[in-house]
Short mmCIF file of C-alpha atoms in Angstrom, two decimals:
data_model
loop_
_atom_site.label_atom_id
_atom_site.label_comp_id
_atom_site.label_asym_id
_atom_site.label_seq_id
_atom_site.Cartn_x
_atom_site.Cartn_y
_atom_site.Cartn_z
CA UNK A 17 0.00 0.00 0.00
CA UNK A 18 1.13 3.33 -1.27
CA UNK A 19 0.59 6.07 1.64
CA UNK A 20 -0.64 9.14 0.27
CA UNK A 21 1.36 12.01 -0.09
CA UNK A 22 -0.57 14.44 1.84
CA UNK A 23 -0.10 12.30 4.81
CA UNK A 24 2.84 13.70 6.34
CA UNK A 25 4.80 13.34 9.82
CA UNK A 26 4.44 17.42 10.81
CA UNK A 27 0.72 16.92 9.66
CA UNK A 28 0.69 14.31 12.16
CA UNK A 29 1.92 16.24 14.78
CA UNK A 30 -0.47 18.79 14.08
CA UNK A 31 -3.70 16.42 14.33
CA UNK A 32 -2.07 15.33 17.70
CA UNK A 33 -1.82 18.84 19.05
CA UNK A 34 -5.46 19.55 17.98
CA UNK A 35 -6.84 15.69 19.56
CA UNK A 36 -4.57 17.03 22.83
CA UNK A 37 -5.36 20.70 22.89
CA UNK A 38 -9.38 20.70 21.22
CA UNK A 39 -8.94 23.82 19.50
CA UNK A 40 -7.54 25.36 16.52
CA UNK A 41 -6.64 28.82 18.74
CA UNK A 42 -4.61 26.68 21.78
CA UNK A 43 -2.57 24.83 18.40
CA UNK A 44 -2.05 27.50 16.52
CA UNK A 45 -0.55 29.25 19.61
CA UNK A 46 1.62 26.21 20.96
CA UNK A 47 3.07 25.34 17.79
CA UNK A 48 3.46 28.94 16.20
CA UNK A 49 1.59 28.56 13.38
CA UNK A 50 -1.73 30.26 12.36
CA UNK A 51 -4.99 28.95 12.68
CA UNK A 52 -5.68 28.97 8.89
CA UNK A 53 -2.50 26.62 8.67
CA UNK A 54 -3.43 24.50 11.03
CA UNK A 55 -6.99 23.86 9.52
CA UNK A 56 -5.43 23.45 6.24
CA UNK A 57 -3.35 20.75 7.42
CA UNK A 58 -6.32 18.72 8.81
CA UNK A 59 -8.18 19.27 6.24
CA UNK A 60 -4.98 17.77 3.49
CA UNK A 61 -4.60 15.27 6.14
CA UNK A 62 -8.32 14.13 5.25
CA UNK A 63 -7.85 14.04 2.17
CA UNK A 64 -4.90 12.40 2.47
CA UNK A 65 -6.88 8.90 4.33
CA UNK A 66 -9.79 9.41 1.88
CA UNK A 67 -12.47 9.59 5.01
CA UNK A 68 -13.48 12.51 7.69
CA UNK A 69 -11.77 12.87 11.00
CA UNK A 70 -14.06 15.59 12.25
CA UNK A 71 -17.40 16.83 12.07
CA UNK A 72 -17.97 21.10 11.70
CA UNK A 73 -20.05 22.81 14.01
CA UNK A 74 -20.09 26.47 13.53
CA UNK A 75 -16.36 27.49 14.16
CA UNK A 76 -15.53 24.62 15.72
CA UNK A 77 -14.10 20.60 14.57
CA UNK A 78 -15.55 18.12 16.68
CA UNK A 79 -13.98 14.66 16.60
CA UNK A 80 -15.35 11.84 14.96
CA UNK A 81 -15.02 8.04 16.20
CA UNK A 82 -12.22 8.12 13.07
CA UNK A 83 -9.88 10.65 14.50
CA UNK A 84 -9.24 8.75 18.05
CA UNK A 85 -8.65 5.45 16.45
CA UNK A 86 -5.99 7.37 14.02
CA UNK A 87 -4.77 9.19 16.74
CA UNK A 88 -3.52 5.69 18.60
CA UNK A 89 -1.90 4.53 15.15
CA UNK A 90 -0.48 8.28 14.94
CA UNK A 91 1.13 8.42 18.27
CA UNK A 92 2.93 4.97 17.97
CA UNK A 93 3.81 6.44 14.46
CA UNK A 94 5.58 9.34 15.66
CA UNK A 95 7.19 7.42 18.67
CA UNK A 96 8.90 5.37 16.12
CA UNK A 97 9.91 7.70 13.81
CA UNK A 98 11.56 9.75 17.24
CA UNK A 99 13.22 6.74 18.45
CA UNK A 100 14.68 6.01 15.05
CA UNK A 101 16.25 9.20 14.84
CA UNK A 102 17.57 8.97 17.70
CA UNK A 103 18.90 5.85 17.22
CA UNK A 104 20.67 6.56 13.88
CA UNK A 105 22.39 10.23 15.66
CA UNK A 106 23.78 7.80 18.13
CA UNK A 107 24.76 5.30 15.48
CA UNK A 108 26.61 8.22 13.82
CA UNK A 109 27.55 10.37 17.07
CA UNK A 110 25.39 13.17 15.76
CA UNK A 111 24.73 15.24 18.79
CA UNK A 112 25.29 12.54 21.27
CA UNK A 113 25.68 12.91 25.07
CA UNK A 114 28.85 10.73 24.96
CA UNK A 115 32.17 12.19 22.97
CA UNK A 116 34.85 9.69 22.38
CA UNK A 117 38.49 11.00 22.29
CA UNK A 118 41.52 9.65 21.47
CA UNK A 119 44.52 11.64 23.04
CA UNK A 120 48.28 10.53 23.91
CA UNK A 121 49.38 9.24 27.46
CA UNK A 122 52.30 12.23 27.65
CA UNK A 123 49.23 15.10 27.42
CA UNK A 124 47.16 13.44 30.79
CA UNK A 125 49.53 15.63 32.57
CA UNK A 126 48.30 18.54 32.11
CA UNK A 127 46.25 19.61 28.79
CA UNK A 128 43.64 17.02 28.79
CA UNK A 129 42.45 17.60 32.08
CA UNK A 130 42.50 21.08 32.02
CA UNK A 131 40.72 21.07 28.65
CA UNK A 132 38.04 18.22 29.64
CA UNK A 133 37.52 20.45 33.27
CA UNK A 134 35.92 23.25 31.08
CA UNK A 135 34.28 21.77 28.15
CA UNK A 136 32.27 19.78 31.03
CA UNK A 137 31.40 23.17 32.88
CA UNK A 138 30.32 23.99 29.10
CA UNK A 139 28.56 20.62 28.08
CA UNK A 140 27.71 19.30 31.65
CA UNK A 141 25.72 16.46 29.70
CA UNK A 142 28.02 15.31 27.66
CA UNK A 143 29.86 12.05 28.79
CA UNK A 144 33.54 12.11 27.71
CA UNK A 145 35.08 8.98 27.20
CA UNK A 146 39.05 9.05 26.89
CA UNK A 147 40.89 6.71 24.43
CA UNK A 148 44.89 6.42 25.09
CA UNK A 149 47.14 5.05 22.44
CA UNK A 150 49.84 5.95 19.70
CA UNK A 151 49.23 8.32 16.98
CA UNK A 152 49.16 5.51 14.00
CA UNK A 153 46.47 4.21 16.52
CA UNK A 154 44.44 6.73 17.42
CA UNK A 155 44.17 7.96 13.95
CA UNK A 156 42.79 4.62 13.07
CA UNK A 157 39.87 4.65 15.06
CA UNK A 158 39.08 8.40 13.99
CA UNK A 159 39.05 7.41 10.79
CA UNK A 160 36.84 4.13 11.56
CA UNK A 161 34.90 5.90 13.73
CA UNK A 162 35.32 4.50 16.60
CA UNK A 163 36.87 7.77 18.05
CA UNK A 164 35.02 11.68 18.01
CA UNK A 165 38.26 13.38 17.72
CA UNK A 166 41.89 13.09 18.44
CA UNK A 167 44.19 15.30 20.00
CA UNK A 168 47.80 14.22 19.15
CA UNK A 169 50.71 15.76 18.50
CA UNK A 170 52.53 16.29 14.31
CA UNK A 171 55.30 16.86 13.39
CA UNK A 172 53.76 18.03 9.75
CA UNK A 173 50.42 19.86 9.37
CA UNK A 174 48.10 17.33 8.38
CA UNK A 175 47.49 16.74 4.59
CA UNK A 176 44.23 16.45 2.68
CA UNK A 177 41.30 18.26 3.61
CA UNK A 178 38.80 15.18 5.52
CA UNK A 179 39.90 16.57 8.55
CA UNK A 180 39.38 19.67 10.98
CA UNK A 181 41.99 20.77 12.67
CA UNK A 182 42.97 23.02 15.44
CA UNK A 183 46.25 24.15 16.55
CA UNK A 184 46.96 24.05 20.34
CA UNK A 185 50.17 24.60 21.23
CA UNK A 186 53.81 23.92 19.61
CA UNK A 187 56.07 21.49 21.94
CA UNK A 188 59.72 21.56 22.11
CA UNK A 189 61.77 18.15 22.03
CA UNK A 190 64.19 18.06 24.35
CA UNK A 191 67.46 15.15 25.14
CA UNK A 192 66.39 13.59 28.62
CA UNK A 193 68.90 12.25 30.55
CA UNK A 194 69.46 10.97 34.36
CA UNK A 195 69.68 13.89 36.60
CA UNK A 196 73.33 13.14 37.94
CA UNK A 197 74.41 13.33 34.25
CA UNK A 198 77.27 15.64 33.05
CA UNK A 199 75.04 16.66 30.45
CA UNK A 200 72.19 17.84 32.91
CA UNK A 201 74.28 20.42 33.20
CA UNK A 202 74.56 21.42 29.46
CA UNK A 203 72.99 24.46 28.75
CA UNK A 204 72.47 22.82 25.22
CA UNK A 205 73.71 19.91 23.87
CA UNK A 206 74.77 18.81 20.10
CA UNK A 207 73.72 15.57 19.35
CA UNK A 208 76.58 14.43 17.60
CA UNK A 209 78.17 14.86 21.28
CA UNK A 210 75.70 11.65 22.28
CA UNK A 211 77.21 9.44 19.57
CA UNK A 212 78.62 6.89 22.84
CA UNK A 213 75.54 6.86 24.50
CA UNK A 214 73.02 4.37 24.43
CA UNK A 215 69.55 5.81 23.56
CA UNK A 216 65.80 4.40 24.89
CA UNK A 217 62.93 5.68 22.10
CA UNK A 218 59.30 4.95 22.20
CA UNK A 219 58.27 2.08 19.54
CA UNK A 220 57.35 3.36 16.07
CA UNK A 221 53.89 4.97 15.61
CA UNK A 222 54.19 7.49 18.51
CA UNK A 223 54.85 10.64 17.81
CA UNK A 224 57.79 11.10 20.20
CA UNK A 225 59.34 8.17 18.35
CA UNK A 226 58.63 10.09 15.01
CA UNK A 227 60.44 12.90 16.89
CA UNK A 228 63.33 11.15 17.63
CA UNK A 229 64.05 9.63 14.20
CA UNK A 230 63.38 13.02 12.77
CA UNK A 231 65.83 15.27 15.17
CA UNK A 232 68.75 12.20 14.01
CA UNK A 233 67.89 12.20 10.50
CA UNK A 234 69.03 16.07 10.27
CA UNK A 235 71.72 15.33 12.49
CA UNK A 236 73.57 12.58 9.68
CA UNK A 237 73.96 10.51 12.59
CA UNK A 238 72.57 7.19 13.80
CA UNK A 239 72.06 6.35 17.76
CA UNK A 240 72.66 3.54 19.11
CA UNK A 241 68.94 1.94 19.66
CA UNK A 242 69.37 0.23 23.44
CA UNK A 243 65.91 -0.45 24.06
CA UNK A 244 61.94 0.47 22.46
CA UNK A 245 58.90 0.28 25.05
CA UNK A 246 55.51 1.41 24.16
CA UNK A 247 54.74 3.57 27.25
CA UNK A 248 56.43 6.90 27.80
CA UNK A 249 56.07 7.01 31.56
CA UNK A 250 58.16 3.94 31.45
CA UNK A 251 60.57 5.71 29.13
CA UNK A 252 61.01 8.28 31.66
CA UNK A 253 61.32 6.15 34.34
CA UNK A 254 64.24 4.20 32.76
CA UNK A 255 66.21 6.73 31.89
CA UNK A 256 66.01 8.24 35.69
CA UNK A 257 67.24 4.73 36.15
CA UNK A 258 70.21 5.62 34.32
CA UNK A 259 69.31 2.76 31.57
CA UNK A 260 70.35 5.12 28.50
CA UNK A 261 69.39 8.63 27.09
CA UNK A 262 66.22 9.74 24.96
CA UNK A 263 64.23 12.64 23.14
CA UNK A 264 61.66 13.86 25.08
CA UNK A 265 59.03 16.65 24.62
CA UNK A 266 59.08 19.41 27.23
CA UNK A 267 55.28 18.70 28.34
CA UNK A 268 56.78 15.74 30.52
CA UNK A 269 59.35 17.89 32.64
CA UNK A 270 57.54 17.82 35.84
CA UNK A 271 56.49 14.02 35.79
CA UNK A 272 59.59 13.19 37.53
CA UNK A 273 62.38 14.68 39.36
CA UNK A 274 65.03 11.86 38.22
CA UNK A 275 65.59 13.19 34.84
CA UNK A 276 66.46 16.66 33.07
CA UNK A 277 65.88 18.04 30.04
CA UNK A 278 68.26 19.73 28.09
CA UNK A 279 67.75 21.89 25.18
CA UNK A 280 68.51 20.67 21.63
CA UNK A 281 71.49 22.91 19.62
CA UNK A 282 69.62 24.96 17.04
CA UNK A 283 70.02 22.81 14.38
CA UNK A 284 68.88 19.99 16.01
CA UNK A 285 65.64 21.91 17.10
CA UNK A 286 62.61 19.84 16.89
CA UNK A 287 58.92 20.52 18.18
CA UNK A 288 55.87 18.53 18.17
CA UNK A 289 52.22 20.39 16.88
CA UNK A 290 49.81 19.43 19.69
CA UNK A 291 46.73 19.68 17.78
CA UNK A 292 42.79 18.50 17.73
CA UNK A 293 41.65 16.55 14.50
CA UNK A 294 38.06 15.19 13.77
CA UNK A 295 36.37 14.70 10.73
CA UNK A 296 35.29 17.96 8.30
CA UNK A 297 31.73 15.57 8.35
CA UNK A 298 31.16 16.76 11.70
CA UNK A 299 32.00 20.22 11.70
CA UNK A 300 28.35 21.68 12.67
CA UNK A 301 28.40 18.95 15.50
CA UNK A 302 27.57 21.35 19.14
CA UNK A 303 29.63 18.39 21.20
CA UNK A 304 33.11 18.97 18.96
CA UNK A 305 32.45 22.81 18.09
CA UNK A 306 32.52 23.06 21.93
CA UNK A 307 35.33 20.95 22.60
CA UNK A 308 37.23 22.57 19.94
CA UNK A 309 36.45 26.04 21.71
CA UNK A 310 38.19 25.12 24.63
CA UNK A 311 40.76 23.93 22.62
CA UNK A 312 41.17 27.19 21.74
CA UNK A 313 41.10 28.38 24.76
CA UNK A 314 43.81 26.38 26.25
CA UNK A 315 45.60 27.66 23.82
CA UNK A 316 45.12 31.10 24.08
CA UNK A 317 45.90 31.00 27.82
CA UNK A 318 49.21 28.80 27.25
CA UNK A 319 49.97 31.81 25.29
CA UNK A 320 49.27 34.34 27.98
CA UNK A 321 51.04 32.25 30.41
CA UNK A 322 54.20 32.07 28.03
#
């Protein structure tokens, strides 16, 4: 069976409002719509089943014995129609009270926190749900969906144009060593002064390990590779242990007291882009306009702070 087309969902709502309310005036003023529209629409919607819904008397629509047994089929109509949108938004994440991020362990320190703090005085509703992982990871699941956004750090901008992003602040990569070290002392070091040592890195797909390779490759020189782990809190823990030397990014300095971090020679200068990423798709979604607000507002008050 072919349902007519005058028999649409707001023209349901609108019979509803009148079998609730009783009078064209009352729906006309709830729903914002004048009282010629709304007769119209009952009226189409009549047309639309092929039999009368209500009888005229004077001014007035009385309901027939038709218009409550519609209304019961109407109601469940709607219901369904409500719960499958609301289904689907979930489904795709479309204004959903839960928001998914994927962020790197190094920025629970400090920036996440402070960032989740005030979107949730923001979006008090909003559930946030916090993914930790490497870069190659985390944008995997963004780009299966299984992630909101990501906020990672790059050492490039990112390419292609699927993807929002928002700068948040620029991180400086630094050589860690143990803090008894003769080159804790260093007011800079050159890395082709570390040739001896034995280096710790993180294994590849971080971003810090990305960093590492990258500050070596403009160096000409290759470490010597002691040891790869896949937690930087362990990193930084083993190289307070004196187990060997890496390239760390500044936002870790006051995790421990066991290690320093000593500035990279000029040319060996290296920085990390910590920046939020979700898909262009989703740009108009209120959950990650507001989250990328107070991305921007971290940012902004990094900058005063600096």
């Amino acid at each position: 069976m072919i349902i007519d087309e005058e028999i649409t969902l707001k023209k349901l709502e609108i019979f509803l409002a009148f079998m609730e309310l009783g009078s064209l005036a009352r729906v006309s003023e709830v729903l914002g719509q004048s009282a010629v529209s709304i007769h119209r629409a009952l009226h189409t919607l009549e047309e639309g089943l092929g039999c009368p819904l209500f009888k005229r008397s004077g001014r007035h629509l009385i309901a027939l014995e038709t218009a409550h047994v519609f209304a019961e089929h109407a109601r469940r109509t709607l219901d369904a129609c409500q719960q499958g949108v609301k289904r689907v938004r979930e489904l795709a994440n479309v204004n959903a009270t839960k928001l998914r991020i994927g962020t790197l362990h190094s920025l629970t320190l400090h920036c996440i926190p402070r960032i989740i703090v005030e979107l949730k005085l923001r979006k008090p509703d909003v559930e946030v749900s916090l993914t930790m992982g490497s870069n190659q990871a985390l944008l995997r699941d963004l780009s299966e969906g299984n992630l909101d956004a990501v906020i990672i750090g790059l050492i490039e901008p990112p390419t292609g144009g699927d993807l929002v992003s928002v700068p948040i602040f620029d991180d400086a990569i630094y050589l860690a060593v143990p803090a008894d070290s003769p080159f804790a002392k260093l007011p800079e070091v050159d890395l082709a002064d570390t040739l001896d040592q034995k280096f710790l890195t993180l294994k590849q797909g971080f971003v810090t390990a990305h960093s590492f390779f990258h500050a070596f490759d403009g160096s000409g020189h290759k470490p010597k590779i002691a040891m790869e782990v896949s937690d930087i809190f362990s990193l930084i823990n083993l190289v307070g242990e004196g187990m060997g030397f890496a390239l760390l990014p500044g936002r870790i300095a006051s995790f421990s007291t066991r290690i320093r971090l000593v500035p990279l020679a000029r040319k060996f200068a290296s920085k990390q882009s910590i920046t939020l990423l979700y898909s262009q798709r989703r740009e108009r979604d209120p959950n990650l306009l507001a989250l990328a607000a107070e991305c921007r507002m971290y940012a902004r008050r990094k900058d005063l702070v600096a």
